[in-house]
Coordinates of C-alpha atoms in Angstrom, one line a residue:
Chain A
X14 CA 0.3 0.0 -0.1
X15 CA 3.1 2.2 0.5
X16 CA 3.6 1.9 -2.8
X17 CA 0.7 4.1 -3.6
X18 CA 2.8 7.4 -2.6
X19 CA 5.6 8.6 -4.9
X20 CA 7.1 5.8 -6.7
X21 CA 6.1 6.0 -10.2
X22 CA 9.1 4.6 -11.3
X23 CA 9.7 5.5 -14.7
X24 CA 11.6 4.3 -17.1
X25 CA 11.8 1.1 -16.1
X26 CA 12.2 -0.6 -19.9
X27 CA 14.0 1.5 -22.1
X28 CA 12.9 -0.1 -25.4
X29 CA 8.9 1.7 -24.4
X30 CA 8.8 4.9 -24.2
X31 CA 4.6 5.4 -23.6
X32 CA 5.3 3.3 -20.0
X33 CA 6.0 7.1 -18.0
X34 CA 2.2 8.2 -19.8
X35 CA 1.0 5.1 -18.2
X36 CA 0.7 5.9 -14.5
X37 CA -1.5 9.3 -16.0
X38 CA -4.1 6.9 -17.7
X39 CA -4.5 5.5 -14.3
X40 CA -5.1 9.0 -12.8
X41 CA -9.0 9.9 -13.6
X42 CA -10.2 6.9 -12.1
X43 CA -8.1 6.9 -9.4
X44 CA -8.9 10.2 -7.9
X45 CA -12.5 9.3 -9.3
X46 CA -12.4 6.5 -6.6
X47 CA -10.2 8.2 -4.3
X48 CA -13.0 10.5 -3.6
X49 CA -16.2 9.1 -3.6
X50 CA -15.1 6.1 -2.4
X51 CA -11.5 5.5 -0.4
X52 CA -12.0 8.9 1.7
X53 CA -15.9 8.0 2.3
X54 CA -14.7 4.6 3.9
X55 CA -12.0 6.4 5.9
X56 CA -14.9 9.2 6.8
X57 CA -16.8 6.9 8.1
X58 CA -14.7 5.7 10.6
X59 CA -14.3 8.7 11.5
X60 CA -18.2 10.1 11.4
X61 CA -18.6 7.0 13.7
X62 CA -16.1 9.5 16.9
X63 CA -18.5 12.2 15.6
X64 CA -22.0 13.8 16.5
X65 CA -23.8 14.8 14.0
X66 CA -27.1 15.3 12.9
X67 CA -26.8 15.6 9.2
X68 CA -28.0 20.0 8.8
X69 CA -25.1 21.3 11.5
X70 CA -21.9 20.9 12.7
X71 CA -19.9 18.4 13.2
X72 CA -18.5 17.5 16.7
X73 CA -16.3 15.2 17.7
X74 CA -17.6 13.2 20.1
X75 CA -15.3 10.3 21.0
X76 CA -16.6 7.1 22.0
X77 CA -20.0 8.3 22.4
X78 CA -21.7 7.0 19.2
X79 CA -19.9 3.5 19.9
X80 CA -21.2 3.0 24.1
X81 CA -24.9 4.2 23.0
X82 CA -24.6 1.8 19.6
X83 CA -22.3 -1.4 21.6
X84 CA -25.6 -0.4 24.3
X85 CA -28.0 -0.8 22.7
X86 CA -30.4 -4.0 22.2
X87 CA -31.0 -3.2 19.3
X88 CA -27.5 -4.5 17.4
X89 CA -27.3 -7.4 19.1
X90 CA -31.2 -7.5 17.0
X91 CA -30.3 -6.2 13.8
X92 CA -27.0 -8.6 13.6
X93 CA -29.3 -12.0 13.9
X94 CA -31.4 -10.8 11.6
X95 CA -28.8 -9.5 9.1
X96 CA -27.3 -13.0 9.7
X97 CA -30.6 -15.0 9.9
X98 CA -32.1 -13.2 6.0
X99 CA -27.9 -14.3 4.9
X100 CA -27.8 -18.0 6.0
X101 CA -31.7 -18.7 5.5
X102 CA -31.1 -17.6 1.7
X103 CA -28.7 -19.2 0.5
X104 CA -29.8 -22.3 2.3
X105 CA -32.5 -21.6 0.2
X106 CA -31.0 -20.3 -3.3
X107 CA -28.3 -22.4 -3.1
X108 CA -29.6 -25.8 -3.5
X109 CA -32.3 -24.2 -6.1
X110 CA -29.7 -22.5 -8.3
X111 CA -27.5 -25.4 -8.4
X112 CA -30.1 -27.2 -10.0
X113 CA -31.9 -24.9 -12.2
X114 CA -28.1 -24.0 -13.6
X115 CA -27.9 -28.0 -14.3
X116 CA -31.3 -27.8 -15.9
X117 CA -30.5 -25.3 -18.1
X118 CA -27.1 -26.1 -18.8
X119 CA -28.4 -28.7 -21.1
X120 CA -28.7 -28.1 -25.2
X121 CA -32.1 -28.8 -25.3
X122 CA -34.2 -25.8 -27.7
X123 CA -36.7 -26.0 -24.7
X124 CA -34.5 -25.2 -22.0
X125 CA -33.1 -22.9 -24.0
X126 CA -37.2 -20.9 -24.1
X127 CA -37.6 -21.3 -21.0
X128 CA -33.9 -19.5 -19.5
X129 CA -35.8 -16.8 -21.5
X130 CA -38.3 -16.2 -18.8
X131 CA -36.2 -17.4 -15.7
X132 CA -34.3 -14.3 -16.8
X133 CA -36.7 -12.3 -16.2
X134 CA -36.1 -11.1 -12.8
X135 CA -32.7 -10.0 -13.4
X136 CA -33.7 -7.1 -15.2
X137 CA -36.1 -5.2 -12.4
X138 CA -35.1 -3.6 -9.9
X139 CA -35.6 -3.9 -6.2
X140 CA -38.2 -1.2 -6.0
X141 CA -40.0 -2.6 -9.3
X142 CA -39.8 -6.2 -7.4
X143 CA -40.6 -5.3 -3.7
X144 CA -43.3 -2.9 -5.1
X145 CA -44.6 -5.7 -6.8
X146 CA -45.3 -8.2 -4.3
X147 CA -46.3 -5.8 -1.3
X148 CA -49.4 -5.2 -4.0
X149 CA -49.5 -9.1 -4.6
X150 CA -49.8 -9.9 -1.0
X151 CA -51.2 -7.2 0.3
X152 CA -54.2 -8.7 2.7
X153 CA -57.0 -6.5 1.6
X154 CA -56.5 -5.4 -2.2
X155 CA -54.3 -8.7 -3.2
X156 CA -54.2 -12.2 -4.8
X157 CA -55.4 -14.1 -1.8
X158 CA -58.3 -12.0 -1.7
X159 CA -59.4 -11.5 -5.1
X160 CA -59.0 -15.7 -5.3
X161 CA -61.0 -16.5 -2.3
X162 CA -58.4 -18.1 -0.8
X163 CA -58.3 -17.3 3.4
X164 CA -55.0 -19.3 3.2
X165 CA -53.6 -16.3 1.0
X166 CA -55.0 -13.8 2.2
X167 CA -52.7 -13.7 5.6
X168 CA -51.2 -10.5 7.1
X169 CA -47.6 -11.3 4.8
X170 CA -45.7 -8.0 5.8
X171 CA -47.9 -7.2 8.8
X172 CA -46.3 -10.1 10.8
X173 CA -42.7 -10.8 12.2
X174 CA -42.4 -14.6 11.0
X175 CA -44.3 -14.2 8.0
X176 CA -42.6 -11.0 7.2
X177 CA -39.3 -12.4 7.1
X178 CA -40.5 -15.3 5.1
X179 CA -42.1 -13.1 2.8
X180 CA -38.3 -10.8 2.3
X181 CA -36.7 -14.3 2.5
X182 CA -38.7 -15.3 -0.5
X183 CA -38.8 -11.4 -2.9
X184 CA -35.1 -11.7 -2.8
X185 CA -34.6 -15.3 -3.7
X186 CA -37.5 -14.3 -6.6
X187 CA -34.2 -11.5 -7.8
X188 CA -31.7 -13.6 -6.9
X189 CA -31.7 -17.3 -7.7
X190 CA -31.9 -16.4 -11.9
X191 CA -29.0 -14.9 -11.3
X192 CA -26.9 -17.2 -9.4
X193 CA -28.3 -20.3 -11.9
X194 CA -26.9 -18.3 -14.4
X195 CA -23.8 -18.4 -12.4
X196 CA -23.9 -22.2 -12.1
X197 CA -25.5 -22.7 -16.0
X198 CA -21.7 -21.1 -17.2
X199 CA -19.7 -23.6 -14.6
X200 CA -21.9 -26.8 -15.6
X201 CA -21.2 -25.8 -19.0
X202 CA -17.3 -25.9 -18.4
X203 CA -16.9 -29.7 -17.2
X204 CA -15.8 -31.4 -19.7
X205 CA -17.5 -34.3 -21.5
X206 CA -15.3 -36.8 -21.9
X207 CA -15.3 -36.7 -17.6
X208 CA -19.7 -37.8 -17.9
X209 CA -18.2 -40.0 -20.9
X210 CA -15.7 -41.9 -18.9
X211 CA -18.7 -42.0 -16.1
X212 CA -21.8 -43.8 -18.1
X213 CA -18.7 -46.4 -19.6
X214 CA -18.5 -47.5 -15.2
X215 CA -22.5 -47.6 -15.3
X216 CA -22.8 -44.4 -13.6
X217 CA -26.3 -43.2 -13.0
X218 CA -27.7 -39.8 -13.4
X219 CA -27.8 -39.3 -9.7
X220 CA -24.3 -40.5 -9.6
X221 CA -23.2 -38.5 -12.2
X222 CA -25.0 -35.2 -11.1
X223 CA -22.8 -35.8 -7.5
X224 CA -19.6 -37.6 -8.3
X225 CA -18.9 -35.5 -11.3
X226 CA -20.5 -31.7 -12.1
X227 CA -21.2 -30.7 -7.8
X228 CA -17.4 -31.4 -7.5
X229 CA -16.2 -30.1 -10.2
X230 CA -18.6 -27.1 -9.5
X231 CA -16.9 -26.3 -6.0
X232 CA -15.2 -23.0 -7.6
X233 CA -18.9 -21.8 -8.8
X234 CA -20.2 -22.7 -5.7
X235 CA -17.6 -20.3 -4.0
X236 CA -18.3 -17.5 -6.2
X237 CA -21.7 -17.7 -5.9
X238 CA -22.0 -18.5 -2.1
X239 CA -19.8 -15.3 -1.8
X240 CA -21.4 -12.8 -3.8
X241 CA -24.7 -14.3 -1.7
X242 CA -23.2 -13.9 1.1
X243 CA -21.6 -10.3 0.8
X244 CA -24.7 -9.1 -1.1
X245 CA -26.9 -9.8 1.5
X246 CA -25.2 -7.1 4.2
X247 CA -26.3 -4.9 1.6
X248 CA -30.5 -5.7 0.8
X249 CA -31.6 -2.0 1.5
X250 CA -33.6 -1.5 -1.3
X251 CA -36.1 -4.7 -1.7
X252 CA -36.6 -4.9 2.7
X253 CA -36.4 -0.6 2.9
X254 CA -39.6 -0.8 0.0
X255 CA -41.2 -4.0 1.2
X256 CA -41.1 -4.1 4.4
X257 CA -39.3 -0.6 5.8
X258 CA -37.2 -3.1 8.2
X259 CA -40.9 -3.8 9.8
X260 CA -42.8 -5.1 11.5
X261 CA -41.8 -4.2 14.8
X262 CA -38.1 -4.7 13.4
X263 CA -38.2 -8.1 12.9
X264 CA -36.9 -7.4 9.7
X265 CA -34.8 -4.7 10.6
X266 CA -31.1 -5.6 8.7
X267 CA -27.7 -3.7 10.0
X268 CA -28.6 -1.6 6.7
X269 CA -31.9 -1.1 7.2
X270 CA -30.8 0.2 10.3
X271 CA -28.0 2.2 9.3
X272 CA -30.3 3.8 7.3
X273 CA -33.0 4.7 10.1
X274 CA -30.3 5.5 12.4
X275 CA -28.4 8.1 10.6
X276 CA -31.5 9.6 7.7
X277 CA -34.2 9.0 10.0
X278 CA -32.9 9.7 13.4
X279 CA -30.4 12.1 12.3
X280 CA -27.6 10.1 14.2
X281 CA -25.1 10.2 12.3
X282 CA -22.1 8.9 14.6
X283 CA -24.3 6.0 15.4
X284 CA -25.0 5.2 11.5
X285 CA -21.6 5.6 11.5
X286 CA -21.0 3.4 13.7
X287 CA -22.9 0.6 12.5
X288 CA -21.6 0.7 8.9
X289 CA -18.4 0.3 10.6
X290 CA -19.5 -2.8 11.3
X291 CA -21.1 -3.4 8.2
X292 CA -18.0 -2.8 6.7
X293 CA -15.9 -4.8 8.7
X294 CA -18.6 -7.9 9.0
X295 CA -18.1 -8.0 5.4
X296 CA -14.2 -7.8 4.8
X297 CA -14.3 -11.1 7.4
X298 CA -16.4 -13.1 5.3
X299 CA -14.8 -12.1 2.4
X300 CA -12.0 -13.6 3.7
X301 CA -13.3 -16.7 5.1
X302 CA -15.3 -17.6 2.1
X303 CA -11.8 -16.8 0.4
X304 CA -9.6 -19.4 2.9
X305 CA -12.6 -22.2 2.7
X306 CA -12.0 -21.8 -1.0
X307 CA -8.6 -22.9 -0.9
X308 CA -6.7 -19.3 -1.5
X309 CA -5.8 -18.0 -4.8
X310 CA -7.4 -20.8 -7.0
X311 CA -11.2 -18.8 -5.4
X312 CA -9.7 -15.5 -6.5
X313 CA -8.5 -16.3 -10.3
X314 CA -12.5 -17.4 -10.5
X315 CA -13.9 -13.9 -9.3
X316 CA -11.6 -12.8 -11.6
X317 CA -13.4 -14.4 -14.1
X318 CA -9.6 -15.8 -15.9
Chain B
X22 CA -41.2 -9.7 -30.5
X23 CA -42.0 -14.0 -29.3
X24 CA -39.8 -15.0 -33.4
X25 CA -37.3 -12.6 -31.9
X26 CA -36.4 -13.9 -28.6
X27 CA -37.0 -17.6 -29.6
X28 CA -34.4 -17.1 -32.6
X29 CA -31.4 -15.7 -30.2
X30 CA -32.5 -18.4 -27.4
X31 CA -31.9 -21.3 -30.3
X32 CA -28.8 -19.9 -31.6
X33 CA -25.7 -20.2 -29.3
X34 CA -27.6 -23.4 -28.1
X35 CA -26.9 -24.5 -32.1
X36 CA -23.0 -23.3 -31.8
X37 CA -21.9 -24.6 -28.6
X38 CA -23.2 -28.2 -29.7
X39 CA -21.3 -28.1 -33.3
X40 CA -18.2 -27.1 -30.7
X41 CA -18.4 -29.6 -28.5
X42 CA -20.9 -32.1 -28.6
X43 CA -24.0 -33.0 -26.9
X44 CA -24.5 -30.9 -24.3
X45 CA -23.7 -33.6 -20.3
X46 CA -27.4 -33.7 -20.1
X47 CA -28.4 -33.9 -23.6
X48 CA -28.0 -37.2 -24.5
X49 CA -30.1 -39.2 -21.5
X50 CA -32.3 -41.7 -23.0
X51 CA -34.8 -41.5 -20.0
X52 CA -36.3 -38.0 -20.0
X53 CA -36.2 -36.8 -16.2
X54 CA -39.2 -36.2 -14.2
X55 CA -37.6 -34.5 -11.0
X56 CA -35.8 -32.0 -13.3
X57 CA -38.9 -31.4 -15.7
X58 CA -41.6 -30.9 -12.8
X59 CA -38.9 -28.2 -10.9
X60 CA -38.3 -26.0 -14.1
X61 CA -42.2 -26.1 -14.8
X62 CA -42.7 -25.0 -10.6
X63 CA -39.6 -22.5 -10.9
X64 CA -41.4 -21.5 -14.5
X65 CA -44.5 -20.9 -12.6
X66 CA -43.0 -19.1 -9.9
X67 CA -41.9 -16.8 -12.0
X68 CA -44.4 -16.1 -14.9
X69 CA -47.1 -16.2 -12.3
X70 CA -46.4 -12.5 -11.1
X71 CA -45.4 -10.8 -14.5
X72 CA -48.6 -12.0 -15.7
X73 CA -50.6 -10.6 -13.1
X74 CA -48.7 -7.1 -13.0
X75 CA -49.1 -7.1 -17.3
X76 CA -52.8 -8.2 -17.1
X77 CA -53.9 -6.2 -13.9
X78 CA -52.2 -2.9 -14.9
X79 CA -55.3 -3.3 -18.0
X80 CA -58.3 -3.3 -15.4
X81 CA -60.3 -0.9 -14.3
X82 CA -59.8 0.0 -10.9
X83 CA -63.5 -0.3 -9.7
X84 CA -63.5 -3.9 -11.7
X85 CA -60.4 -5.3 -10.5
X86 CA -61.7 -5.9 -6.9
X87 CA -65.0 -7.1 -8.1
X88 CA -63.2 -10.5 -11.3
X89 CA -60.5 -13.2 -10.8
X90 CA -57.7 -11.2 -10.8
X91 CA -56.0 -14.1 -12.7
X92 CA -58.9 -13.4 -15.4
X93 CA -57.6 -10.9 -18.3
X94 CA -59.4 -7.8 -18.0
X95 CA -62.9 -7.6 -20.2
X96 CA -62.4 -4.3 -21.0
X97 CA -58.9 -2.8 -20.5
X98 CA -57.8 0.4 -20.0
X99 CA -55.1 2.6 -20.8
X100 CA -56.3 4.7 -18.0
X101 CA -53.5 3.1 -15.3
X102 CA -51.8 4.3 -18.1
X103 CA -52.5 8.3 -18.5
X104 CA -52.5 8.1 -14.7
X105 CA -48.7 7.1 -14.5
X106 CA -47.6 9.0 -17.6
X107 CA -49.9 12.4 -15.5
X108 CA -47.8 11.9 -12.3
X109 CA -44.6 13.0 -13.9
X110 CA -42.9 9.7 -15.1
X111 CA -41.4 11.4 -18.2
X112 CA -39.3 13.2 -16.1
X113 CA -38.3 10.6 -14.2
X114 CA -37.7 8.5 -17.1
X115 CA -35.3 11.4 -18.5
X116 CA -34.0 11.3 -15.2
X117 CA -32.8 7.8 -15.5
X118 CA -31.8 8.1 -18.3
X119 CA -29.5 10.7 -17.8
X120 CA -27.8 9.4 -14.3
X121 CA -27.6 6.1 -16.6
X122 CA -25.5 7.4 -19.7
X123 CA -23.8 10.3 -17.4
X124 CA -22.3 7.8 -15.6
X125 CA -21.6 4.6 -17.5
X126 CA -19.7 6.3 -20.0
X127 CA -17.2 8.0 -18.0
X128 CA -17.4 5.1 -15.5
X129 CA -16.3 2.6 -18.8
X130 CA -13.8 5.5 -20.0
X131 CA -11.5 5.7 -16.9
X132 CA -12.1 2.1 -16.0
X133 CA -10.8 1.4 -19.6
X134 CA -7.6 3.9 -19.4
X135 CA -6.7 2.6 -16.0
X136 CA -6.9 -1.0 -17.1
X137 CA -5.1 -0.8 -20.3
X138 CA -2.4 0.8 -17.7
X139 CA -3.0 -2.1 -15.0
X140 CA -2.0 -4.3 -17.6
X141 CA 1.0 -2.7 -19.5
X142 CA 2.7 -1.7 -16.8
X143 CA 5.8 -4.0 -16.8
X144 CA 7.6 -3.0 -13.2
X145 CA 5.9 0.2 -11.8
X146 CA 4.9 -0.3 -8.3
X147 CA 2.2 3.1 -8.7
X148 CA -0.3 0.6 -10.8
X149 CA 0.7 -2.2 -8.9
X150 CA -1.3 -0.6 -5.5
X151 CA -3.7 1.3 -7.6
X152 CA -5.0 -2.6 -8.6
X153 CA -4.7 -4.2 -5.3
X154 CA -6.6 -0.7 -4.6
X155 CA -9.2 -1.4 -7.0
X156 CA -9.7 -5.4 -6.2
X157 CA -10.1 -4.3 -2.3
X158 CA -13.0 -1.6 -3.4
X159 CA -15.0 -5.3 -4.6
X160 CA -14.4 -7.2 -1.4
X161 CA -16.2 -3.7 0.5
X162 CA -19.9 -3.3 0.9
X163 CA -20.1 0.3 -1.0
X164 CA -23.5 1.3 0.3
X165 CA -21.7 1.5 4.3
X166 CA -20.4 4.5 3.0
X167 CA -23.5 6.4 2.5
X168 CA -23.3 8.9 4.7
X169 CA -19.3 10.3 4.3
X170 CA -20.9 10.4 1.2
X171 CA -23.5 12.3 1.6
X172 CA -21.6 14.6 3.5
X173 CA -18.8 14.9 0.4
X174 CA -22.7 15.8 -1.5
X175 CA -23.6 18.4 0.5
X176 CA -20.0 20.2 0.8
X177 CA -19.4 19.9 -2.6
X178 CA -23.4 22.0 -2.7
X179 CA -24.5 19.4 -5.5
X180 CA -26.4 17.9 -3.1
X181 CA -30.5 17.2 -5.3
X182 CA -29.0 17.5 -8.2
X183 CA -28.5 14.6 -11.0
X184 CA -25.0 15.3 -10.5
X185 CA -25.0 13.7 -6.6
X186 CA -25.7 10.2 -8.4
X187 CA -23.9 10.3 -11.2
X188 CA -20.4 11.1 -9.5
X189 CA -21.1 8.5 -6.9
X190 CA -22.6 6.1 -9.4
X191 CA -18.9 6.2 -11.1
X192 CA -16.8 5.5 -8.2
X193 CA -18.6 2.4 -7.2
X194 CA -18.7 1.3 -11.0
X195 CA -15.1 1.1 -11.2
X196 CA -13.8 -1.7 -9.3
X197 CA -15.6 -4.7 -11.3
X198 CA -15.4 -2.7 -14.2
X199 CA -11.7 -2.3 -14.4
X200 CA -10.7 -5.8 -13.2
X201 CA -13.6 -7.5 -16.3
X202 CA -11.4 -4.8 -18.9
X203 CA -8.0 -5.6 -17.3
X204 CA -9.0 -9.2 -18.2
X205 CA -9.7 -9.1 -21.8
X206 CA -7.3 -6.4 -22.9
X207 CA -4.7 -9.0 -21.1
X208 CA -5.9 -11.7 -24.1
X209 CA -4.5 -9.1 -26.5
X210 CA -1.5 -10.0 -28.0
X211 CA 1.5 -8.0 -26.3
X212 CA 3.8 -8.4 -30.1
X213 CA 0.7 -6.0 -31.4
X214 CA 1.4 -3.5 -28.8
X215 CA 4.9 -3.7 -30.0
X216 CA 5.0 -3.2 -33.0
X217 CA 2.3 -0.1 -32.8
X218 CA 5.0 1.5 -30.4
X219 CA 7.7 0.5 -33.5
X220 CA 5.8 2.6 -35.5
X221 CA 5.7 5.4 -33.8
X222 CA 2.4 5.1 -32.0
X223 CA 1.9 7.0 -28.3
X224 CA 0.6 5.3 -25.5
X225 CA -2.6 7.5 -25.9
X226 CA -2.6 6.1 -29.4
X227 CA -2.1 1.9 -29.1
X228 CA -4.8 2.7 -26.1
X229 CA -7.6 3.7 -28.3
X230 CA -6.6 2.8 -31.8
X231 CA -5.5 -0.9 -30.9
X232 CA -6.6 -1.9 -27.5
X233 CA -9.8 -0.1 -27.4
X234 CA -11.4 -1.6 -30.9
X235 CA -9.9 -5.0 -30.1
X236 CA -11.6 -5.5 -26.8
X237 CA -15.2 -4.0 -27.8
X238 CA -17.3 -7.2 -26.9
X239 CA -15.7 -6.6 -23.1
X240 CA -16.6 -2.9 -23.5
X241 CA -19.7 -3.1 -24.4
X242 CA -20.4 -6.2 -21.6
X243 CA -19.1 -3.6 -18.9
X244 CA -21.4 -1.2 -20.2
X245 CA -24.7 -3.1 -20.0
X246 CA -24.0 -4.5 -16.3
X247 CA -23.0 -0.9 -14.9
X248 CA -26.0 0.4 -17.3
X249 CA -28.6 -2.2 -14.9
X250 CA -26.9 -0.8 -11.8
X251 CA -26.7 2.1 -12.4
X252 CA -30.3 2.3 -14.0
X253 CA -31.8 0.4 -10.9
X254 CA -29.9 1.9 -8.1
X255 CA -32.4 2.8 -5.3
X256 CA -30.1 4.2 -2.1
X257 CA -27.8 7.2 -4.2
X258 CA -30.8 8.8 -5.5
X259 CA -32.9 8.3 -2.3
X260 CA -30.3 9.1 -0.1
X261 CA -28.5 12.5 -2.6
X262 CA -31.9 13.5 -3.5
X263 CA -35.1 15.0 -2.3
X264 CA -37.2 17.6 -4.9
X265 CA -39.9 15.6 -6.8
X266 CA -38.3 17.1 -9.8
X267 CA -34.9 14.8 -9.5
X268 CA -36.2 12.1 -8.7
X269 CA -35.1 8.8 -10.5
X270 CA -38.2 5.4 -11.9
X271 CA -36.9 3.1 -8.8
X272 CA -37.7 5.7 -6.6
X273 CA -40.9 7.6 -8.1
X274 CA -41.8 3.9 -8.1
X275 CA -42.1 3.5 -4.4
X276 CA -42.4 7.1 -3.7
X277 CA -46.1 6.3 -6.4
X278 CA -47.3 3.7 -4.6
X279 CA -46.9 5.2 -1.1
X280 CA -49.5 7.6 -2.2
X281 CA -51.6 5.0 -4.7
X282 CA -51.4 2.1 -2.9
X283 CA -55.4 1.5 -2.8
X284 CA -55.0 1.7 -6.7
X285 CA -53.1 -1.6 -7.3
X286 CA -53.8 -1.4 -11.5
X287 CA -52.6 1.7 -11.3
X288 CA -48.8 0.7 -9.1
X289 CA -48.4 -1.7 -11.6
X290 CA -49.0 0.2 -14.5
X291 CA -45.9 2.2 -13.4
X292 CA -44.6 -1.4 -13.0
X293 CA -45.0 -2.1 -16.6
X294 CA -43.7 1.5 -18.0
X295 CA -40.9 1.5 -16.3
X296 CA -39.4 -1.9 -16.8
X297 CA -40.7 -1.9 -20.7
X298 CA -37.0 -0.4 -22.0
X299 CA -35.1 -3.2 -20.3
X300 CA -37.1 -5.4 -21.2
X301 CA -37.1 -4.4 -24.9
X302 CA -33.5 -4.5 -24.4
X303 CA -34.1 -7.9 -23.4
X304 CA -35.3 -8.9 -26.7
X305 CA -32.6 -7.1 -28.8
X306 CA -29.7 -8.8 -26.9
X307 CA -30.0 -11.2 -24.3
X308 CA -27.2 -12.9 -24.9
X309 CA -25.4 -9.4 -24.5
X310 CA -27.2 -8.6 -21.5
X311 CA -27.3 -11.8 -19.9
X312 CA -23.1 -11.9 -20.6
X313 CA -23.3 -8.8 -19.4
X314 CA -24.5 -9.5 -15.6
X315 CA -22.1 -12.5 -15.1
X316 CA -19.9 -10.0 -16.3
X317 CA -16.4 -11.0 -14.3
X318 CA -17.9 -13.7 -11.9
X319 CA -17.0 -16.9 -13.1
X320 CA -17.0 -17.9 -17.2

């Protein structure tokens, strides 16, 4: 990191005179990224040691915000909900995405047609999806009421556990297509010869799936899980429009907690503390998953190599 | 439209078949019932809400409550769409377009330049540092930096402008764009760069005349990915703008539902209307769009 400072080291290879201009080419991207990425990242840490209402003066206040947040029972609750959303949505999405990905990797024409429909949710914004399901699930005006089926006309978003389940379902509806796409790509890279060899040995479909497809998808599973897990930390749009963290904080994940504290309660200090925790959890998870994935190999997958 | 979709869908499959023989599951003799049933169930889960959105958006509000929600409208109406358009959605559409185009073009341009520099770099520690900085940016949930971004935007007197959304959008797009573009520039044979240098072309020329045309598919892919992310973005407009005139579509959708929550057909018309441009793009360039979405992840 210290290399960032000055050592532009010109003239490393005398053959190519153009080299000296190279660092300048990276300058605009670096400038914008530092301005709206790196500085805010440092800034959020600094702001967590201040008191600020979002409008007036920023007053340094030491550890006050940290003490307030750490003593607040809302924090363990938000952490728990965030973890639950992460774990349950992973458990729900991963097997389905793998199965759908394997299915769609087949070359049959009708599967290609199905794929066109399967991937539509990818294109919709979280806001559009949340607005749709909110209308669809409304106990008075939604689908259940219209069909006259009491089982469907429950207060899906008004009851804690139901609202949590609904969030998981809608999240999956939105993201399963993306992960299916990843798995479809992964399956298509498995050498055909492996399946032929297995067939010669008399392996059936199920055996082939567990002995070839699944192990060969290892790095796709790691990539997909990393994106799912780290991505679930930033489910803000969907939850905000769907439930705004409610009912009674049943779906108040960290990102929603941060927004509510900062931009609704005007407590930017404590909100920054939550943000720092969010960054910390994200980095920790990314490192952990990389460790599980066996280091460098998983990065090369992430890099699309 | 259906014809276009099926055509683009079957072409790649056929091309793949030519390359590597029948797909892994393509040659099974017995039909796979489990997969068949599963795929139909998922199809239903995806298509039922979409079908419901579309037909309901054409229903008269008063008849909506009385009729079977899955029956097509008996007297289709465009009133819901009229209400949506009268609620200033043209303006929100325009705002979304300005933000998307205004962020994607600079983001991809600066990312391409940076990616070129990183790939062509031999021993410069500065550029290696820049590269690892961008890689680090990938692991960080950038939404968590929203409070300082808000502070910076206020201090720059940009609050409640479209530029306030554009600038952080560019910054958030850079890490992944650089990564993907660098991977593609790396595939350009080094000899081409060398020979162009021999002919006396400067770095700037080599960048735009050689690297850029040769990696155009990657540039398109990255642009599509970023455009979709920014077009659908919600948090930045929510935090960085306030006036109704500066709203982008996702924010407008949420607000519109808040106002007309009882008027379900109108709410759904707003969803259809805001999604239409992306669906048209999907119909025209399905392969490109899907490739763009997984840019950088696997494959």
